[in-house]
Amino acid sequence: MSERTVQLGDVIPRPASVRPVTDATFPIVSGTAVSAPPDLERVAAHLGLPRAADGAIRLTLDRELPAEGYRLEITADGVTLAGGAPAGVFWGVQTLRQLGPVLPGGVIEDHPRYPYRGVMLDLARHFFTPDEVKAHIDLLVQFKINHLHLHLTDDQGWRLEIPGWPRLTEVGGGPGTGVDGAGPGFLTCAEYADLVAYAADRFVTVVPEIDMPGHVNAVQVAYPELTADGQPVAPRTDAEVGYSSLVAGKEETYAFVEAVLKTVADLTPGPYLHIGGDECMATPPGDYRAFLERVLPIPAAHGKSVIGWHEIAAVDLPENAIVQFWRIEESDEAVARAAASGRRVIVSPADRTYLDMKYDAGSPLGLDWAGHLTVERAYDWDPAERLPGVGEEAILGVEAPLWSETLRSVDDVRYLTFPRLPAVAEVAWSPRGGRDWASFRERLAAFGPRWTAAGINFHRAPEIDWH
Ligand code: ACM
């Protein structure tokens, strides 16, 4: 902890309302107990404090509050944390943890701007183990991130077991399938289910992505019958994109897609299936359209809403389809049309949210095709002002993708994630107009000593006066 006294508003993302009370504090000491009704047992467990019926930290539900909202009242006598639903109490617990152990007195009332606050991790270009992904989730929830998008398949590798299609993971998850030429690994169905449950226990929804019809070289290495001429193709672990495609005119394609999406839907309790759809330069436009017209309705047949990268907006979308905008252009007519027809948009402009962009020319990791992404650039923009025709009502939320071409370790993940993720998290959570770079950089500075103490590898961005 820093020398500076913690103020009630020293929280990231910045809460909607903060009313400090001078002088009152409540210190959490060993023996401080928590009381919680049965509905909040699992939330209370995350505090790691003893339990008592009359604990000084009281967790309650208040159905008048928004489901993810909470009210945190700190007095010299104790703490009352009410949430609209268990998720709201859990986010309030994250606020409490950032403020502690000597809690400043006052009242915080808070709720998110957007229901979807996401991070993407690319397991295809470099595999991360279930324990590594779980540790990542633990860090993300501190900033009230509630969706983890897993990019599970790409040209290099295939990282989720699909019963009946064993070569996807025997070959596509085998040795030499990472961009580094190492990277064997895949999630078994049981490991994936366990990861999804771990995330759910922290109010994080896993969004699985099976990228198609492009980004499928690993599929075609494993199953040559899914190529145009049925001939084997060579494995590739370079970082090129846009050279592979499923074949829109072949029935085998749809048997494969049906089987995979059914398996993933069955394994995923969350409401979304992401089918990729990006960078299909090897799919003729008519084939792209024909393929998507068959595939876009499949998630709904399994009770899921389909998400695709914004290229899918080129076709007529099913009613509940969600479009994820990712490029750097300042406008996109197809996305605006989709929004005008009621489709929701996840906003992930690469020049503001792609955590794999270098911080500056000296960054040892990351790419730079969308430019350099400083902490201030990740912070100082508004999702509802980015795309003409895609206003506040059309936006489901904001996601920060982390592609893994240049990543080799968890330390690498953390270096690119911190401190930019807190910036994007505040964009996604805090009220429109309630953000301020000068305040953010002050609040962010306090995380330096905490991350150092916790052994979190982060970039000491020169824009921040780290404590
Ligand atoms: C993407 O970055 N290809 C979605």
CSV table of C-alpha atoms and ligand atoms in Angstrom, one decimal:
chain,number,residue,atom,x,y,z
A,1,MET,CA,0.0,0.0,0.0
A,2,SER,CA,1.1,3.6,-0.6
A,3,GLU,CA,1.8,6.2,2.1
A,4,ARG,CA,-1.1,8.3,0.9
A,5,THR,CA,-4.4,8.0,2.8
A,6,VAL,CA,-6.9,6.1,0.7
A,7,GLN,CA,-9.9,8.3,-0.2
A,8,LEU,CA,-13.4,6.8,-0.8
A,9,GLY,CA,-13.3,7.6,-4.5
A,10,ASP,CA,-9.9,5.9,-5.1
A,11,VAL,CA,-11.5,3.1,-7.1
A,12,ILE,CA,-11.2,1.9,-10.6
A,13,PRO,CA,-13.6,1.9,-12.4
A,14,ARG,CA,-14.7,5.2,-11.0
A,15,PRO,CA,-18.0,4.7,-9.2
A,16,ALA,CA,-21.2,6.5,-10.3
A,17,SER,CA,-21.6,8.3,-7.0
A,18,VAL,CA,-19.2,8.8,-4.0
A,19,ARG,CA,-20.2,10.7,-0.8
A,20,PRO,CA,-17.3,10.7,1.7
A,21,VAL,CA,-17.8,11.4,5.4
A,22,THR,CA,-14.8,13.1,6.9
A,23,ASP,CA,-12.8,11.3,9.5
A,24,ALA,CA,-14.8,8.1,9.9
A,25,THR,CA,-12.9,4.9,9.0
A,26,PHE,CA,-13.6,1.3,9.5
A,27,PRO,CA,-10.4,-0.9,9.7
A,28,ILE,CA,-10.7,-4.5,8.6
A,29,VAL,CA,-8.6,-6.5,11.1
A,30,SER,CA,-8.1,-10.2,11.7
A,31,GLY,CA,-11.4,-11.4,13.2
A,32,THR,CA,-13.6,-8.9,11.4
A,33,ALA,CA,-16.5,-11.0,10.4
A,34,VAL,CA,-19.0,-11.1,7.6
A,35,SER,CA,-22.7,-11.8,7.7
A,36,ALA,CA,-24.6,-12.8,4.6
A,37,PRO,CA,-27.9,-14.5,3.8
A,38,PRO,CA,-27.8,-17.9,2.1
A,39,ASP,CA,-28.1,-16.3,-1.4
A,40,LEU,CA,-24.9,-14.5,-0.9
A,41,GLU,CA,-22.9,-17.3,0.6
A,42,ARG,CA,-20.7,-17.7,-2.5
A,43,VAL,CA,-20.1,-14.0,-2.7
A,44,ALA,CA,-19.2,-13.7,1.0
A,45,ALA,CA,-16.6,-16.6,0.5
A,46,HIS,CA,-14.6,-14.3,-1.9
A,47,LEU,CA,-14.0,-11.9,1.0
A,48,GLY,CA,-11.9,-14.5,2.8
A,49,LEU,CA,-13.0,-13.3,6.3
A,50,PRO,CA,-14.6,-15.3,9.1
A,51,ARG,CA,-18.4,-15.5,9.2
A,52,ALA,CA,-20.8,-14.5,12.0
A,53,ALA,CA,-24.5,-13.8,12.2
A,54,ASP,CA,-23.8,-10.3,13.5
A,55,GLY,CA,-20.6,-9.6,11.4
A,56,ALA,CA,-19.5,-6.0,11.1
A,57,ILE,CA,-19.5,-6.4,7.3
A,58,ARG,CA,-23.1,-7.1,6.3
A,59,LEU,CA,-23.9,-8.3,2.8
A,60,THR,CA,-27.6,-7.9,1.7
A,61,LEU,CA,-29.8,-7.9,-1.4
A,62,ASP,CA,-31.8,-4.9,-2.3
A,63,ARG,CA,-34.0,-5.6,-5.4
A,64,GLU,CA,-34.5,-1.9,-5.9
A,65,LEU,CA,-31.0,-1.6,-7.1
A,66,PRO,CA,-29.8,-2.5,-10.6
A,67,ALA,CA,-28.8,-6.2,-10.8
A,68,GLU,CA,-25.1,-5.3,-11.2
A,69,GLY,CA,-25.4,-2.3,-9.0
A,70,TYR,CA,-24.5,-1.9,-5.3
A,71,ARG,CA,-24.6,0.5,-2.4
A,72,LEU,CA,-21.7,0.5,0.0
A,73,GLU,CA,-22.0,2.3,3.3
A,74,ILE,CA,-19.0,2.5,5.5
A,75,THR,CA,-19.2,3.9,9.1
A,76,ALA,CA,-17.0,3.7,12.1
A,77,ASP,CA,-19.2,0.8,13.3
A,78,GLY,CA,-19.1,-1.3,10.2
A,79,VAL,CA,-20.0,-1.9,6.5
A,80,THR,CA,-23.3,-2.5,4.8
A,81,LEU,CA,-23.0,-3.7,1.2
A,82,ALA,CA,-26.3,-4.1,-0.7
A,83,GLY,CA,-26.6,-5.3,-4.3
A,84,GLY,CA,-29.5,-5.6,-6.7
A,85,ALA,CA,-28.4,-9.2,-7.2
A,86,PRO,CA,-25.5,-11.4,-6.1
A,87,ALA,CA,-23.5,-9.9,-9.0
A,88,GLY,CA,-23.9,-6.4,-7.7
A,89,VAL,CA,-22.7,-7.5,-4.2
A,90,PHE,CA,-19.7,-9.1,-5.9
A,91,TRP,CA,-18.8,-5.9,-7.7
A,92,GLY,CA,-19.2,-4.1,-4.4
A,93,VAL,CA,-16.8,-6.6,-2.8
A,94,GLN,CA,-14.2,-5.6,-5.5
A,95,THR,CA,-14.7,-1.9,-4.5
A,96,LEU,CA,-14.2,-2.9,-0.9
A,97,ARG,CA,-11.0,-4.8,-1.6
A,98,GLN,CA,-9.6,-1.8,-3.5
A,99,LEU,CA,-10.3,0.5,-0.6
A,100,GLY,CA,-9.2,-1.7,2.3
A,101,PRO,CA,-7.9,-2.6,4.8
A,102,VAL,CA,-8.7,0.8,6.4
A,103,LEU,CA,-12.0,1.7,4.8
A,104,PRO,CA,-12.8,5.4,4.5
A,105,GLY,CA,-16.2,6.4,5.7
A,106,GLY,CA,-19.1,7.3,3.4
A,107,VAL,CA,-21.4,6.0,0.8
A,108,ILE,CA,-20.8,4.7,-2.7
A,109,GLU,CA,-23.7,4.0,-5.0
A,110,ASP,CA,-22.6,2.4,-8.3
A,111,HIS,CA,-23.8,0.5,-11.3
A,112,PRO,CA,-22.3,-0.2,-14.7
A,113,ARG,CA,-22.9,1.9,-17.9
A,114,TYR,CA,-22.8,-1.3,-20.1
A,115,PRO,CA,-23.9,-4.8,-19.3
A,116,TYR,CA,-21.1,-6.3,-21.4
A,117,ARG,CA,-17.6,-5.5,-20.2
A,118,GLY,CA,-15.2,-7.9,-21.8
A,119,VAL,CA,-11.7,-9.1,-22.3
A,120,MET,CA,-10.6,-11.5,-25.0
A,121,LEU,CA,-7.7,-13.9,-24.7
A,122,ASP,CA,-6.3,-15.7,-27.8
A,123,LEU,CA,-5.6,-19.3,-26.8
A,124,ALA,CA,-5.1,-20.3,-30.5
A,125,ARG,CA,-1.8,-18.5,-31.2
A,126,HIS,CA,-0.4,-19.3,-27.8
A,127,PHE,CA,-2.1,-21.7,-25.4
A,128,PHE,CA,-2.6,-20.8,-21.8
A,129,THR,CA,-3.4,-23.5,-19.3
A,130,PRO,CA,-6.7,-23.5,-17.3
A,131,ASP,CA,-4.8,-22.4,-14.2
A,132,GLU,CA,-3.3,-19.5,-16.1
A,133,VAL,CA,-6.7,-18.5,-17.4
A,134,LYS,CA,-8.2,-18.7,-13.9
A,135,ALA,CA,-5.5,-16.5,-12.5
A,136,HIS,CA,-6.2,-14.0,-15.3
A,137,ILE,CA,-9.9,-14.1,-14.4
A,138,ASP,CA,-9.1,-13.2,-10.8
A,139,LEU,CA,-7.2,-10.1,-12.0
A,140,LEU,CA,-10.0,-9.1,-14.4
A,141,VAL,CA,-12.8,-9.1,-11.9
A,142,GLN,CA,-11.0,-6.6,-9.8
A,143,PHE,CA,-11.9,-4.1,-12.5
A,144,LYS,CA,-15.5,-5.4,-12.8
A,145,ILE,CA,-14.9,-7.2,-16.1
A,146,ASN,CA,-17.8,-9.6,-16.6
A,147,HIS,CA,-17.2,-11.4,-19.9
A,148,LEU,CA,-14.2,-13.5,-21.0
A,149,HIS,CA,-14.1,-14.1,-24.7
A,150,LEU,CA,-11.9,-17.1,-25.5
A,151,HIS,CA,-10.6,-17.2,-29.1
A,152,LEU,CA,-10.2,-21.0,-29.2
A,153,THR,CA,-9.4,-21.7,-32.8
A,154,ASP,CA,-7.3,-20.2,-35.6
A,155,ASP,CA,-5.0,-21.1,-38.5
A,156,GLN,CA,-2.3,-22.3,-36.1
A,157,GLY,CA,-4.2,-24.3,-33.6
A,158,TRP,CA,-7.5,-25.7,-32.2
A,159,ARG,CA,-7.8,-25.5,-28.4
A,160,LEU,CA,-11.1,-27.2,-27.4
A,161,GLU,CA,-11.9,-30.9,-27.5
A,162,ILE,CA,-14.8,-31.7,-29.8
A,163,PRO,CA,-16.1,-35.3,-29.3
A,164,GLY,CA,-16.3,-37.1,-32.6
A,165,TRP,CA,-13.6,-34.9,-34.2
A,166,PRO,CA,-10.5,-36.1,-32.3
A,167,ARG,CA,-7.9,-34.9,-34.8
A,168,LEU,CA,-8.9,-31.2,-34.2
A,169,THR,CA,-7.1,-31.3,-30.9
A,170,GLU,CA,-4.8,-34.3,-31.4
A,171,VAL,CA,-3.3,-32.5,-34.4
A,172,GLY,CA,-4.5,-28.9,-33.8
A,173,GLY,CA,-3.6,-28.9,-30.1
A,174,GLY,CA,-0.4,-30.9,-30.6
A,175,PRO,CA,3.3,-29.9,-30.4
A,176,GLY,CA,4.4,-27.0,-32.6
A,177,THR,CA,1.0,-25.4,-33.0
A,178,GLY,CA,1.7,-22.1,-31.3
A,179,VAL,CA,3.1,-19.1,-33.3
A,180,ASP,CA,6.4,-19.7,-31.3
A,181,GLY,CA,6.5,-23.3,-32.7
A,182,ALA,CA,5.9,-24.5,-29.1
A,183,GLY,CA,2.5,-24.2,-27.6
A,184,PRO,CA,1.0,-27.6,-27.5
A,185,GLY,CA,-2.3,-27.6,-25.6
A,186,PHE,CA,-6.0,-27.7,-25.6
A,187,LEU,CA,-8.9,-27.7,-23.2
A,188,THR,CA,-10.7,-31.0,-22.7
A,189,CYS,CA,-14.4,-30.7,-22.4
A,190,ALA,CA,-14.1,-31.2,-18.7
A,191,GLU,CA,-11.4,-28.5,-18.3
A,192,TYR,CA,-13.5,-26.1,-20.3
A,193,ALA,CA,-16.6,-26.8,-18.2
A,194,ASP,CA,-14.5,-26.3,-15.0
A,195,LEU,CA,-13.1,-23.0,-16.3
A,196,VAL,CA,-16.6,-21.8,-17.2
A,197,ALA,CA,-17.8,-22.7,-13.7
A,198,TYR,CA,-14.8,-20.9,-12.1
A,199,ALA,CA,-15.6,-17.9,-14.2
A,200,ALA,CA,-19.3,-18.1,-13.3
A,201,ASP,CA,-18.5,-18.2,-9.6
A,202,ARG,CA,-16.9,-14.8,-10.2
A,203,PHE,CA,-19.9,-13.5,-12.2
A,204,VAL,CA,-17.9,-13.8,-15.5
A,205,THR,CA,-19.6,-15.2,-18.6
A,206,VAL,CA,-17.3,-17.1,-20.9
A,207,VAL,CA,-17.9,-16.3,-24.6
A,208,PRO,CA,-16.4,-19.1,-26.7
A,209,GLU,CA,-15.3,-18.2,-30.2
A,210,ILE,CA,-14.9,-20.8,-33.0
A,211,ASP,CA,-13.6,-18.7,-35.9
A,212,MET,CA,-15.0,-19.4,-39.4
A,213,PRO,CA,-15.2,-19.5,-42.3
A,214,GLY,CA,-11.6,-18.1,-42.3
A,215,HIS,CA,-8.8,-18.7,-39.8
A,216,VAL,CA,-9.3,-22.5,-40.3
A,217,ASN,CA,-6.0,-23.9,-41.5
A,218,ALA,CA,-5.7,-26.0,-38.3
A,219,VAL,CA,-9.1,-27.6,-39.1
A,220,GLN,CA,-8.0,-28.4,-42.7
A,221,VAL,CA,-4.7,-29.9,-41.5
A,222,ALA,CA,-6.6,-32.2,-39.2
A,223,TYR,CA,-9.5,-33.0,-41.7
A,224,PRO,CA,-8.4,-32.6,-45.4
A,225,GLU,CA,-11.9,-33.5,-46.5
A,226,LEU,CA,-12.8,-29.9,-45.4
A,227,THR,CA,-10.6,-28.4,-48.1
A,228,ALA,CA,-11.8,-27.5,-51.6
A,229,ASP,CA,-10.0,-30.3,-53.3
A,230,GLY,CA,-9.8,-32.7,-50.4
A,231,GLN,CA,-6.0,-32.6,-50.4
A,232,PRO,CA,-4.0,-32.2,-47.2
A,233,VAL,CA,-2.6,-28.8,-46.4
A,234,ALA,CA,0.5,-28.0,-44.5
A,235,PRO,CA,0.4,-26.8,-40.9
A,236,ARG,CA,1.3,-23.1,-40.5
A,237,THR,CA,2.4,-21.2,-37.4
A,238,ASP,CA,3.4,-17.9,-39.0
A,239,ALA,CA,1.2,-14.9,-38.2
A,240,GLU,CA,-0.3,-14.2,-41.6
A,241,VAL,CA,-4.1,-14.0,-41.9
A,242,GLY,CA,-6.7,-14.3,-44.6
A,243,TYR,CA,-5.4,-17.4,-46.5
A,244,SER,CA,-7.7,-20.2,-45.3
A,245,SER,CA,-11.4,-20.8,-45.7
A,246,LEU,CA,-14.1,-23.4,-45.2
A,247,VAL,CA,-15.8,-24.3,-48.4
A,248,ALA,CA,-19.3,-22.9,-48.6
A,249,GLY,CA,-20.4,-25.3,-51.4
A,250,LYS,CA,-19.6,-28.5,-49.6
A,251,GLU,CA,-22.1,-30.3,-47.3
A,252,GLU,CA,-19.2,-31.7,-45.2
A,253,THR,CA,-18.6,-28.1,-44.1
A,254,TYR,CA,-22.0,-27.8,-42.4
A,255,ALA,CA,-21.8,-31.2,-40.8
A,256,PHE,CA,-18.6,-30.1,-39.2
A,257,VAL,CA,-19.9,-26.7,-38.2
A,258,GLU,CA,-23.2,-28.1,-36.8
A,259,ALA,CA,-21.3,-30.7,-34.7
A,260,VAL,CA,-18.8,-28.1,-33.3
A,261,LEU,CA,-21.4,-25.4,-32.5
A,262,LYS,CA,-23.7,-28.0,-30.8
A,263,THR,CA,-20.8,-29.2,-28.6
A,264,VAL,CA,-19.7,-25.7,-27.7
A,265,ALA,CA,-23.3,-24.7,-27.0
A,266,ASP,CA,-23.9,-27.7,-24.8
A,267,LEU,CA,-20.7,-27.0,-22.8
A,268,THR,CA,-21.5,-23.3,-22.4
A,269,PRO,CA,-24.2,-22.1,-20.0
A,270,GLY,CA,-23.7,-18.4,-21.0
A,271,PRO,CA,-26.0,-16.9,-23.7
A,272,TYR,CA,-23.4,-16.3,-26.5
A,273,LEU,CA,-21.6,-18.2,-29.2
A,274,HIS,CA,-19.0,-16.2,-31.2
A,275,ILE,CA,-18.5,-17.5,-34.7
A,276,GLY,CA,-15.7,-15.2,-35.8
A,277,GLY,CA,-16.3,-14.2,-39.4
A,278,ASP,CA,-13.3,-11.9,-39.7
A,279,GLU,CA,-10.7,-11.5,-42.3
A,280,CYS,CA,-12.2,-13.9,-44.9
A,281,MET,CA,-10.0,-12.8,-47.8
A,282,ALA,CA,-9.9,-16.3,-49.0
A,283,THR,CA,-13.7,-16.7,-49.1
A,284,PRO,CA,-15.3,-15.2,-52.2
A,285,PRO,CA,-18.0,-12.6,-51.1
A,286,GLY,CA,-20.9,-14.8,-52.5
A,287,ASP,CA,-19.5,-17.8,-50.6
A,288,TYR,CA,-19.1,-15.8,-47.5
A,289,ARG,CA,-22.8,-14.7,-47.7
A,290,ALA,CA,-24.0,-18.3,-48.4
A,291,PHE,CA,-21.9,-19.7,-45.6
A,292,LEU,CA,-23.2,-17.2,-43.0
A,293,GLU,CA,-26.8,-17.5,-44.1
A,294,ARG,CA,-26.5,-21.2,-43.1
A,295,VAL,CA,-24.4,-20.8,-40.0
A,296,LEU,CA,-25.7,-17.6,-38.3
A,297,PRO,CA,-29.0,-19.3,-37.3
A,298,ILE,CA,-27.3,-22.3,-35.7
A,299,PRO,CA,-26.5,-20.7,-32.3
A,300,ALA,CA,-30.2,-19.7,-31.9
A,301,ALA,CA,-31.2,-23.3,-32.5
A,302,HIS,CA,-29.2,-24.1,-29.4
A,303,GLY,CA,-30.6,-21.3,-27.4
A,304,LYS,CA,-27.7,-18.9,-27.9
A,305,SER,CA,-27.2,-15.4,-29.4
A,306,VAL,CA,-24.7,-15.3,-32.1
A,307,ILE,CA,-21.8,-12.9,-32.0
A,308,GLY,CA,-19.5,-12.2,-35.0
A,309,TRP,CA,-16.7,-9.8,-35.8
A,310,HIS,CA,-18.2,-6.8,-37.7
A,311,GLU,CA,-17.6,-8.3,-41.1
A,312,ILE,CA,-20.8,-10.4,-40.5
A,313,ALA,CA,-22.8,-7.1,-40.8
A,314,ALA,CA,-22.4,-7.5,-44.6
A,315,VAL,CA,-25.3,-10.1,-44.5
A,316,ASP,CA,-28.8,-10.0,-43.1
A,317,LEU,CA,-28.4,-10.9,-39.5
A,318,PRO,CA,-30.7,-12.9,-37.2
A,319,GLU,CA,-32.7,-10.8,-34.8
A,320,ASN,CA,-30.5,-11.4,-31.7
A,321,ALA,CA,-27.2,-11.3,-33.5
A,322,ILE,CA,-24.5,-9.1,-32.0
A,323,VAL,CA,-21.8,-7.4,-34.0
A,324,GLN,CA,-18.3,-6.8,-32.6
A,325,PHE,CA,-16.6,-3.8,-34.2
A,326,TRP,CA,-12.9,-4.1,-34.3
A,327,ARG,CA,-11.2,-2.1,-36.9
A,328,ILE,CA,-9.7,1.4,-36.7
A,329,GLU,CA,-12.0,3.2,-39.2
A,330,GLU,CA,-14.0,6.1,-37.9
A,331,SER,CA,-17.2,4.9,-39.5
A,332,ASP,CA,-18.7,1.7,-40.8
A,333,GLU,CA,-21.9,1.7,-42.8
A,334,ALA,CA,-22.8,-2.0,-42.4
A,335,VAL,CA,-22.4,-1.8,-38.6
A,336,ALA,CA,-24.5,1.4,-38.6
A,337,ARG,CA,-27.2,-0.4,-40.7
A,338,ALA,CA,-27.2,-3.4,-38.3
A,339,ALA,CA,-27.5,-1.0,-35.3
A,340,ALA,CA,-30.4,0.9,-37.1
A,341,SER,CA,-32.2,-2.5,-37.4
A,342,GLY,CA,-31.9,-3.2,-33.7
A,343,ARG,CA,-28.7,-5.3,-33.6
A,344,ARG,CA,-26.5,-4.7,-30.6
A,345,VAL,CA,-22.8,-3.8,-31.0
A,346,ILE,CA,-19.8,-4.7,-28.9
A,347,VAL,CA,-17.2,-1.9,-29.4
A,348,SER,CA,-13.6,-3.0,-29.7
A,349,PRO,CA,-11.8,-0.5,-31.9
A,350,ALA,CA,-8.2,-1.8,-32.3
A,351,ASP,CA,-6.7,1.7,-31.9
A,352,ARG,CA,-8.4,2.0,-28.4
A,353,THR,CA,-9.0,-1.4,-27.0
A,354,TYR,CA,-6.5,-3.9,-28.6
A,355,LEU,CA,-4.3,-4.8,-25.7
A,356,ASP,CA,-1.8,-6.5,-28.1
A,357,MET,CA,-0.9,-3.2,-29.7
A,358,LYS,CA,2.5,-1.9,-28.5
A,359,TYR,CA,2.5,0.9,-26.0
A,360,ASP,CA,5.2,2.8,-27.9
A,361,ALA,CA,8.0,2.1,-30.3
A,362,GLY,CA,10.1,0.6,-27.5
A,363,SER,CA,7.5,-2.0,-26.4
A,364,PRO,CA,9.2,-5.4,-26.4
A,365,LEU,CA,5.9,-7.2,-27.1
A,366,GLY,CA,2.9,-6.6,-29.2
A,367,LEU,CA,2.0,-5.5,-32.8
A,368,ASP,CA,1.6,-2.0,-34.2
A,369,TRP,CA,-0.8,-2.3,-37.2
A,370,ALA,CA,-3.4,-0.1,-35.4
A,371,GLY,CA,-0.7,2.2,-34.0
A,372,HIS,CA,0.7,2.5,-30.5
A,373,LEU,CA,-1.8,2.3,-27.7
A,374,THR,CA,-0.9,4.4,-24.8
A,375,VAL,CA,-2.8,4.3,-21.5
A,376,GLU,CA,-4.3,7.7,-22.3
A,377,ARG,CA,-5.5,6.6,-25.7
A,378,ALA,CA,-7.1,3.5,-24.1
A,379,TYR,CA,-8.9,5.8,-21.7
A,380,ASP,CA,-9.7,9.0,-23.5
A,381,TRP,CA,-12.5,8.0,-25.9
A,382,ASP,CA,-16.2,7.4,-25.8
A,383,PRO,CA,-17.9,4.2,-27.1
A,384,ALA,CA,-21.1,6.0,-28.1
A,385,GLU,CA,-19.2,8.6,-30.1
A,386,ARG,CA,-16.9,6.3,-32.0
A,387,LEU,CA,-19.2,5.1,-34.9
A,388,PRO,CA,-21.8,7.4,-36.6
A,389,GLY,CA,-25.1,5.6,-36.3
A,390,VAL,CA,-24.0,3.5,-33.3
A,391,GLY,CA,-25.2,5.4,-30.3
A,392,GLU,CA,-25.6,4.5,-26.6
A,393,GLU,CA,-28.8,2.5,-27.2
A,394,ALA,CA,-27.1,0.2,-29.7
A,395,ILE,CA,-24.1,-0.6,-27.6
A,396,LEU,CA,-24.1,-3.8,-25.6
A,397,GLY,CA,-20.7,-3.1,-24.2
A,398,VAL,CA,-16.9,-2.7,-24.7
A,399,GLU,CA,-14.3,-5.5,-25.0
A,400,ALA,CA,-10.5,-5.4,-25.0
A,401,PRO,CA,-9.1,-8.2,-27.1
A,402,LEU,CA,-5.6,-9.6,-26.4
A,403,TRP,CA,-4.2,-11.5,-29.4
A,404,SER,CA,-1.3,-13.7,-28.6
A,405,GLU,CA,1.1,-13.8,-31.6
A,406,THR,CA,3.8,-12.2,-29.6
A,407,LEU,CA,3.0,-13.7,-26.2
A,408,ARG,CA,4.9,-16.5,-24.6
A,409,SER,CA,4.0,-16.4,-21.0
A,410,VAL,CA,1.6,-15.2,-18.3
A,411,ASP,CA,4.1,-12.4,-17.6
A,412,ASP,CA,3.7,-11.3,-21.2
A,413,VAL,CA,-0.1,-11.3,-20.9
A,414,ARG,CA,0.1,-9.1,-17.8
A,415,TYR,CA,2.6,-6.7,-19.3
A,416,LEU,CA,0.2,-5.9,-22.2
A,417,THR,CA,-3.0,-6.0,-20.0
A,418,PHE,CA,-1.8,-3.8,-17.1
A,419,PRO,CA,-2.2,-0.9,-16.9
A,420,ARG,CA,-4.4,-0.5,-20.0
A,421,LEU,CA,-7.2,-2.9,-19.0
A,422,PRO,CA,-8.2,-0.7,-16.0
A,423,ALA,CA,-8.5,2.2,-18.5
A,424,VAL,CA,-10.9,0.2,-20.8
A,425,ALA,CA,-12.7,-1.1,-17.8
A,426,GLU,CA,-13.5,2.4,-16.7
A,427,VAL,CA,-14.7,3.3,-20.2
A,428,ALA,CA,-17.1,0.3,-20.0
A,429,TRP,CA,-18.3,0.8,-16.4
A,430,SER,CA,-18.3,4.4,-15.4
A,431,PRO,CA,-21.0,6.9,-16.2
A,432,ARG,CA,-20.8,8.8,-19.5
A,433,GLY,CA,-19.3,12.2,-18.7
A,434,GLY,CA,-18.1,11.0,-15.3
A,435,ARG,CA,-14.6,10.2,-16.5
A,436,ASP,CA,-11.5,12.3,-16.2
A,437,TRP,CA,-8.0,11.4,-17.3
A,438,ALA,CA,-6.3,13.5,-14.5
A,439,SER,CA,-8.3,11.7,-11.9
A,440,PHE,CA,-7.8,8.3,-13.5
A,441,ARG,CA,-4.0,8.6,-13.7
A,442,GLU,CA,-3.9,9.5,-10.0
A,443,ARG,CA,-6.0,6.5,-9.1
A,444,LEU,CA,-4.1,4.2,-11.4
A,445,ALA,CA,-0.7,5.3,-9.8
A,446,ALA,CA,-1.8,3.6,-6.6
A,447,PHE,CA,-1.9,0.2,-8.3
A,448,GLY,CA,1.9,0.2,-8.9
A,449,PRO,CA,2.9,-0.8,-5.4
A,450,ARG,CA,0.0,-3.3,-5.2
A,451,TRP,CA,1.0,-5.0,-8.5
A,452,THR,CA,4.6,-5.0,-7.5
A,453,ALA,CA,3.8,-6.6,-4.1
A,454,ALA,CA,1.6,-9.2,-5.9
A,455,GLY,CA,4.3,-10.1,-8.4
A,456,ILE,CA,2.1,-8.8,-11.3
A,457,ASN,CA,4.3,-7.9,-14.3
A,458,PHE,CA,2.9,-4.5,-15.6
A,459,HIS,CA,4.2,-1.8,-17.9
A,460,ARG,CA,5.4,1.2,-15.9
A,461,ALA,CA,3.8,3.6,-18.5
A,462,PRO,CA,5.7,6.9,-18.4
A,463,GLU,CA,2.4,8.8,-18.4
A,464,ILE,CA,1.7,7.8,-14.9
A,465,ASP,CA,3.5,9.1,-11.7
A,466,TRP,CA,3.7,5.7,-10.1
A,467,HIS,CA,3.7,5.6,-6.3
B,1,ACM,C1,-9.5,-9.4,-35.7
B,1,ACM,O1,-8.7,-8.6,-35.1
B,1,ACM,N1,-9.2,-10.1,-36.8
B,1,ACM,C2,-10.9,-9.5,-35.3
